[in-house]
Coordinates of C-alpha atoms in Angstrom, one line a residue:
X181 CA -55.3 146.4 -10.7
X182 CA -52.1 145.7 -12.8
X183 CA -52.7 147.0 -16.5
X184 CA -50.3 147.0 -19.3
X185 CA -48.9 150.2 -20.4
X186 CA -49.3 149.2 -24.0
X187 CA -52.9 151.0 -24.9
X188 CA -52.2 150.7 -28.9
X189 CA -53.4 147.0 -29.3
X190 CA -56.3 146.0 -26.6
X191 CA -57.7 143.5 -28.5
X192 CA -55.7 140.5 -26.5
X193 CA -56.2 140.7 -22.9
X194 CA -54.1 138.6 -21.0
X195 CA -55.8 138.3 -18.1
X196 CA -58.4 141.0 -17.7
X197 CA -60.0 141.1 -13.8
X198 CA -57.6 138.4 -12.8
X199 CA -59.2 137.9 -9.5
X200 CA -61.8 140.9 -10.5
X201 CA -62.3 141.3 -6.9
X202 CA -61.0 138.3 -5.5
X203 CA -59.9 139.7 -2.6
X204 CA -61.9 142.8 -2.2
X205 CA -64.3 142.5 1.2
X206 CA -63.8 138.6 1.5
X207 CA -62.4 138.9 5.5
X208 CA -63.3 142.4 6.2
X209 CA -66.2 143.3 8.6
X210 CA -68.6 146.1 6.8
X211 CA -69.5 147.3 10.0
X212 CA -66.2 149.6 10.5
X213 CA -63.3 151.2 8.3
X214 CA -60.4 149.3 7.7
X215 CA -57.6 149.7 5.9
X216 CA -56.4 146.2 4.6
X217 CA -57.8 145.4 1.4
X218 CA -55.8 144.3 -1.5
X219 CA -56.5 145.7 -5.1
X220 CA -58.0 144.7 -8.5
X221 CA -55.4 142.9 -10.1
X222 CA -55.9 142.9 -14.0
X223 CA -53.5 143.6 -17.3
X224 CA -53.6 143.2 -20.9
X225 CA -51.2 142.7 -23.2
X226 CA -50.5 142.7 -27.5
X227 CA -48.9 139.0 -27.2
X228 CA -51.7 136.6 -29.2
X229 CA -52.6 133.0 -27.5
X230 CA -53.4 129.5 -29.4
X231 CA -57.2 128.5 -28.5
X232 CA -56.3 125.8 -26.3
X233 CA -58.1 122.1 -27.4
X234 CA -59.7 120.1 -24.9
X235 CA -58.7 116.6 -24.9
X236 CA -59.9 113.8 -22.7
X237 CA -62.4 110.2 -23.6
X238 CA -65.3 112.0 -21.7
X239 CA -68.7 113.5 -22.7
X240 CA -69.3 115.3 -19.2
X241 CA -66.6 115.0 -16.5
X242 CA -67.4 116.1 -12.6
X243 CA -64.3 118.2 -10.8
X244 CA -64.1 118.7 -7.1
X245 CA -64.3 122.2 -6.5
X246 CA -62.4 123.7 -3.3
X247 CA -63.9 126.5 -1.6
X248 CA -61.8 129.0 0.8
X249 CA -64.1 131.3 1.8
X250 CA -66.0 132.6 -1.4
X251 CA -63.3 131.6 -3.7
X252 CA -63.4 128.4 -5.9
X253 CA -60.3 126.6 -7.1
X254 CA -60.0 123.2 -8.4
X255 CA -56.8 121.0 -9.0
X256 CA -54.6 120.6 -11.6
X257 CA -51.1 119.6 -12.7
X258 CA -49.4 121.5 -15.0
X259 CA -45.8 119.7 -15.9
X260 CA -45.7 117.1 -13.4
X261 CA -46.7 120.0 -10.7
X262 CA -50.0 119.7 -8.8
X263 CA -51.8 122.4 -7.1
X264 CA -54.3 124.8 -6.6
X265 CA -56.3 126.7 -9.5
X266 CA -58.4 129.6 -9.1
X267 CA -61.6 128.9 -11.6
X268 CA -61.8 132.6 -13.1
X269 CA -63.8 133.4 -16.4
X270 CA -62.5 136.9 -15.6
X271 CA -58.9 136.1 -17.2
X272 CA -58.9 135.9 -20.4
X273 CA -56.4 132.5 -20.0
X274 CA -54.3 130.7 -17.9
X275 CA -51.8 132.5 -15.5
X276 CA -49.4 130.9 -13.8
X277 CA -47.6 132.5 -10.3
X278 CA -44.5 132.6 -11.0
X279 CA -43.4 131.6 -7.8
X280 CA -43.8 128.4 -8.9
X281 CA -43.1 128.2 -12.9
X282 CA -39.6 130.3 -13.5
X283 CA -38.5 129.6 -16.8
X284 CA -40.9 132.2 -18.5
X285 CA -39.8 134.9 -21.0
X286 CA -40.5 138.8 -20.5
X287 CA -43.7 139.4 -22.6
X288 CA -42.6 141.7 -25.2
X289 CA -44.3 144.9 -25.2
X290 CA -45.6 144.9 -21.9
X291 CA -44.8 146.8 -19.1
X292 CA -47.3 146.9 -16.3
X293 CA -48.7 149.7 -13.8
X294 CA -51.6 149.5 -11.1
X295 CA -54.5 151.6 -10.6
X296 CA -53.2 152.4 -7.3
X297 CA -49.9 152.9 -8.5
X298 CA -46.6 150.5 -10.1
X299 CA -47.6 146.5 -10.7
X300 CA -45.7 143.3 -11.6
X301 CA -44.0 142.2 -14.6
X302 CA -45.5 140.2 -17.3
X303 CA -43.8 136.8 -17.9
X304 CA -45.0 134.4 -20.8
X305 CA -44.7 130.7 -20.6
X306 CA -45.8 127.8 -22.6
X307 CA -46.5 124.6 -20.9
X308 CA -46.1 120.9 -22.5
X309 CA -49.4 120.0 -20.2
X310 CA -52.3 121.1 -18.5
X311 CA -54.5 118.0 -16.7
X312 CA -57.5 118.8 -14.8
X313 CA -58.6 115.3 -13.4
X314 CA -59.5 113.0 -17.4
X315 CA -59.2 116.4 -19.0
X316 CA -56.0 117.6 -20.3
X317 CA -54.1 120.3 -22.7
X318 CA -51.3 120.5 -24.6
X319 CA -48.8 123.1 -25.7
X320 CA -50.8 125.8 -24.1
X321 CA -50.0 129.6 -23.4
X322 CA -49.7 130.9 -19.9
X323 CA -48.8 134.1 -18.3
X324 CA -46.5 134.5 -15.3
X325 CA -47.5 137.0 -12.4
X326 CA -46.7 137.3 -8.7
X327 CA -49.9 136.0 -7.0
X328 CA -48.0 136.1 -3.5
X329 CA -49.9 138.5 -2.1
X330 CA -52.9 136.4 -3.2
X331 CA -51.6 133.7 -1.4
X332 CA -50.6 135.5 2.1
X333 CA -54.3 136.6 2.1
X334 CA -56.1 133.3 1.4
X335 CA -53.1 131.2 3.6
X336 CA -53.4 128.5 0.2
X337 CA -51.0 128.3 -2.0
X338 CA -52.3 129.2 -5.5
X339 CA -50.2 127.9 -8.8
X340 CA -52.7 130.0 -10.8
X341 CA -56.3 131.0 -12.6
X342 CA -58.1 128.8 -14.9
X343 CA -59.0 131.1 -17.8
X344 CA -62.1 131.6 -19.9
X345 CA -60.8 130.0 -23.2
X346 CA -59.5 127.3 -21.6
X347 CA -63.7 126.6 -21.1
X348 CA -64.5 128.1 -24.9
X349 CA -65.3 124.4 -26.1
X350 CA -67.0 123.0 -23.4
X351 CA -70.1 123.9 -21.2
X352 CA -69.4 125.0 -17.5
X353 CA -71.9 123.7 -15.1
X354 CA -71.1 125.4 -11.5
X355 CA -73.0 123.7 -8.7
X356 CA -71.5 125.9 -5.8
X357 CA -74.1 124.0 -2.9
X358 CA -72.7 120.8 -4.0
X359 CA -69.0 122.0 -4.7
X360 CA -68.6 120.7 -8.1
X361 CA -67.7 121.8 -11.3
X362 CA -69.0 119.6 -14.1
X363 CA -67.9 120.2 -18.0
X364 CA -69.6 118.5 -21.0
X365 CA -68.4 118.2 -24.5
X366 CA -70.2 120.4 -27.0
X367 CA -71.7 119.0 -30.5
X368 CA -71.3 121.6 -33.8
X369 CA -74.3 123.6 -32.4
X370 CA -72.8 123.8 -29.3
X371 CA -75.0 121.5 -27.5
X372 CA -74.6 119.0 -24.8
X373 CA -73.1 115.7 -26.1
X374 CA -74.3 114.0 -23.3
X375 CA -77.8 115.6 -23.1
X376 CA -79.7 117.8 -20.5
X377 CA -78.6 115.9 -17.7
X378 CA -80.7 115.7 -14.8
X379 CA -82.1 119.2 -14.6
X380 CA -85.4 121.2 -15.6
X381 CA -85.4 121.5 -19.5
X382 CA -86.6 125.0 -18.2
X383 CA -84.7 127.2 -17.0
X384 CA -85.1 129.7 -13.8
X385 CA -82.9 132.2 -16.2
X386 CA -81.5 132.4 -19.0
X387 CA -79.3 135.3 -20.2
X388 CA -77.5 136.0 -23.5
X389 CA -73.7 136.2 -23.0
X390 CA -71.5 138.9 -24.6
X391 CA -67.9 137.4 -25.6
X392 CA -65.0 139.7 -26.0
X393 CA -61.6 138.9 -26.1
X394 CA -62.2 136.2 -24.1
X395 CA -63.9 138.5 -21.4
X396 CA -67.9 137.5 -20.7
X397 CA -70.3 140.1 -20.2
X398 CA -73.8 140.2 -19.6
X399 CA -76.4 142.7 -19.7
X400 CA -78.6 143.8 -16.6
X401 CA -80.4 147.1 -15.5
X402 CA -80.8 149.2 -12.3
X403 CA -83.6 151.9 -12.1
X404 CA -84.4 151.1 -15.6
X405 CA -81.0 152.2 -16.8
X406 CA -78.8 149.2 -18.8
X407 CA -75.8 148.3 -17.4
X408 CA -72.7 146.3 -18.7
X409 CA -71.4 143.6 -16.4
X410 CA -68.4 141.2 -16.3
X411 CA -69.2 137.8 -15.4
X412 CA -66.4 136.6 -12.8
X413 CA -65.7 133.6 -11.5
X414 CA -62.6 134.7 -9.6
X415 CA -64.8 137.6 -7.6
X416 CA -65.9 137.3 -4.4
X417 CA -68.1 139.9 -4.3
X418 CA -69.8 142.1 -7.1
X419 CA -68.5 145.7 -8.1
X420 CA -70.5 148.9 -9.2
X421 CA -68.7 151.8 -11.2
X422 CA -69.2 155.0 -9.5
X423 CA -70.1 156.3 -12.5
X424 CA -73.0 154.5 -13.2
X425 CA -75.3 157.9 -13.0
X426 CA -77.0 159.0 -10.4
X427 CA -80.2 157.0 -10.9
X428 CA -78.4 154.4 -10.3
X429 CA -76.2 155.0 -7.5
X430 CA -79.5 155.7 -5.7
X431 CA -80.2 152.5 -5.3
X432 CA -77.0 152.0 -3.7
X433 CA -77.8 151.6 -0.2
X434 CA -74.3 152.5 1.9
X435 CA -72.7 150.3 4.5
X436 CA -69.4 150.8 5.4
X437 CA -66.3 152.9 3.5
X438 CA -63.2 151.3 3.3
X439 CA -59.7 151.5 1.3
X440 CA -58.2 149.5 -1.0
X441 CA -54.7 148.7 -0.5
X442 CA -52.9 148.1 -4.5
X443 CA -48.9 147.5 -5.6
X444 CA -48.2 150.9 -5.7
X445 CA -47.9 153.2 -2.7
X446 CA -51.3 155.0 -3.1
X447 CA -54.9 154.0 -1.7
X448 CA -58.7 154.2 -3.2
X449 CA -61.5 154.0 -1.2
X450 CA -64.1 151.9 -1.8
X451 CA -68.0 151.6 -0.2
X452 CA -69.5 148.7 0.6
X453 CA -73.1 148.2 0.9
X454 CA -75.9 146.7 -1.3
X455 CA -78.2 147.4 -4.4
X456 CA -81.7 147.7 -4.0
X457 CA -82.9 146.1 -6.8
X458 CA -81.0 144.2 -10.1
X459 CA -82.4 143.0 -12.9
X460 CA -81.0 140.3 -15.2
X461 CA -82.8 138.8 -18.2
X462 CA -86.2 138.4 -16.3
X463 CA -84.5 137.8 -12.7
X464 CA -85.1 140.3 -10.3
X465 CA -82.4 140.7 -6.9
X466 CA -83.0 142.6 -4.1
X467 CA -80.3 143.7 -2.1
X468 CA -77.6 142.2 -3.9
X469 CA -74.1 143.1 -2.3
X470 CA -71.7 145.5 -3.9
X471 CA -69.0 147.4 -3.7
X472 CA -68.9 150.5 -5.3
X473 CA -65.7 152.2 -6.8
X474 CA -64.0 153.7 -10.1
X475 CA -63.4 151.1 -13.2
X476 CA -62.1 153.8 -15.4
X477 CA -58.7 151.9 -15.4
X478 CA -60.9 148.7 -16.4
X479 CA -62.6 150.4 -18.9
X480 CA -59.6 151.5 -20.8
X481 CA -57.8 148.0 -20.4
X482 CA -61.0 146.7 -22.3
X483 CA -61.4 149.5 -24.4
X484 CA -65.7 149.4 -24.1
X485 CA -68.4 150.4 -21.4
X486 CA -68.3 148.8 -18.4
X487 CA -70.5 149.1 -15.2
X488 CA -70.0 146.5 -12.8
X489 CA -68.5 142.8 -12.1
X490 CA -70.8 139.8 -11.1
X491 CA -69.3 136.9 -9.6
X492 CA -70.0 134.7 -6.4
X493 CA -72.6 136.7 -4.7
X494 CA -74.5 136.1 -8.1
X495 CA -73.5 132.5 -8.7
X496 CA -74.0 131.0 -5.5
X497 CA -78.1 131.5 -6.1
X498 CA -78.5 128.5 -8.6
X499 CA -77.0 125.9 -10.5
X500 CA -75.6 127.9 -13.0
X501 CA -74.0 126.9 -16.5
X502 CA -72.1 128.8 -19.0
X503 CA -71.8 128.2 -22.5
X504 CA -69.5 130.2 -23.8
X505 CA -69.8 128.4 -27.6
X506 CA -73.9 129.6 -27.6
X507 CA -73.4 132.6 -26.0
X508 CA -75.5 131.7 -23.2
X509 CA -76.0 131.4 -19.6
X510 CA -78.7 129.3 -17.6
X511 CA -79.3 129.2 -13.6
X512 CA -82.2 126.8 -11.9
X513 CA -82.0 128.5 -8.8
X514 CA -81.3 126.9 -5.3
X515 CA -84.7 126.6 -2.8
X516 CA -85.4 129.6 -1.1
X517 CA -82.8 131.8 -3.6
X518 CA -85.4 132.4 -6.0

């Protein structure tokens, strides 16, 4: 996890849970030990960022998604260069790697550390474009970061994340069984221009969304006790905190043990294994995977409470969309995920 060592202004994260977990147990067997997991990569900085406006003559537009393993990226060309993009609400805005965009300028007042140990440095970057198939940007802040390691894992090549504000003025509908990511234009209420669509007007769930900083959150509960949860796009798999209390971590059924591998020269172990029971809005989940380890570094990028990360494991249940504008999130859940 790569934090800034900056702690007197948090209320701009640059790209807080990058990849969350993105790596965390996506290749590893939980039957065993092992040693080769990468870490948490996250940071902050003080530098502010222009909401970026969507432009594009579209009321809902449908975007292939690509899925390596239980990662989602779509593509888009930033500057005449096409690639990969990871889709991840858990960065605050775009990031670029900065193996492939050079001509950024050292963030000032940023220096940045691991939880594990040293990190990379912060670069910042502003692009003429951003196009993502008929939708397109202009004049848009990015930050540069090493994602090589990212890269070497997956065996893609990865030009960056697709940040939450990037999605603030539109609606994200993520159909993961049908690999598509379709965005609608909102009205002043932050409604649907194009309507419902072809879905229940009811949904399976429906969930308030918290909206820091760019950061999502929602709201859940284990053994009764409330828990704070970012919503991640860009994680594989879900994390607990470790200091979620005991009657939580009694629910927390234990699988395997294994050690995550950061920038700096340290390790932290992490277990693997699965809740019991989670409760979201009126959704109940039993035995949800999730890997349980210490957020205190998190918790102090974003300055509040934090308890755990949702991401795929969570999404891939339903057709799932995300208003960021109304604070809300709906999922019509997939046959036999209910």
């Amino acid at each position: 996890m790569i934090i800034a060592g900056n702690h007197r202004i948090l209320n701009k994260l640059i790209a807080g849970l990058l990849l969350s977990v993105l790596l965390l147990l996506s290749s590893v067997s939980f039957a065993q030990e092992n040693d080769d997991l990468l870490d948490v990569l996250a940071y902050n900085s003080s530098r502010s960022t222009r909401p970026p406006v969507p432009e594009g003559d579209f009321q809902s537009i449908v975007i292939p998604i690509k899925r390596v393993q239980n990662l989602m990226m779509v593509e888009a060309t930033i500057d005449g260069q096409e690639g990969n993009f990871i889709l991840d609400t858990g960065a605050p805005h775009l990031v670029l790697n900065k193996t492939y965009f050079r001509r950024g300028k050292l963030s000032d007042g940023t220096s940045a550390a691991g939880i594990t140990g040293a990190g990379s440095t912060v670069y910042h970057l502003l692009i003429d474009s951003l196009v993502i198939s008929g939708l397109s940007y202009h004049n848009v802040d990015a930050d540069l970061v090493n994602l090589g390691h990212l890269e070497d894992s997956k065996g893609v090549q990865i030009f960056g994340l697709l940040g939450a504000n990037l999605f603030n003025e539109l609606e994200m509908e993520i159909d993961i069984r049908s690999n598509t990511l379709t965005l609608h234009r909102l009205d002043k209420d932050g409604n649907r221009r194009s309507g419902s669509g072809n879905i229940s007007s009811v949904p399976d769930l429906k969930l308030p969304l918290e909206v820091m900083n760019n950061i999502i959150f929602i709201n859940g509960a284990v053994a009764g006790k409330k828990l704070r949860f970012c919503l991640d796009t860009g994680a594989e798999t879900n994390v607990l905190s470790n200091a979620s209390g005991n009657k939580v971590l009694e629910q927390f059924e234990l699988q395997s043990r294994a050690a995550l591998a950061g920038s700096g020269v340290q390790k932290l172990d992490v277990l693997s294994g699965r809740l019991k029971e989670l409760t979201l809005g009126a959704g109940k989940f039993s035995n949800v995977p999730f890997i349980l380890t210490s957020l205190a570094q998190l918790q102090q990028v974003y300055g509040i409470s934090l308890d755990g990360i949702v991401g795929y494991d969570f999404l891939s249940r339903g057709l799932v969309s995300i208003n960021i504008e109304k604070k809300e999130l709906t999922m019509y859940y997939y046959k036999g995920e209910e």
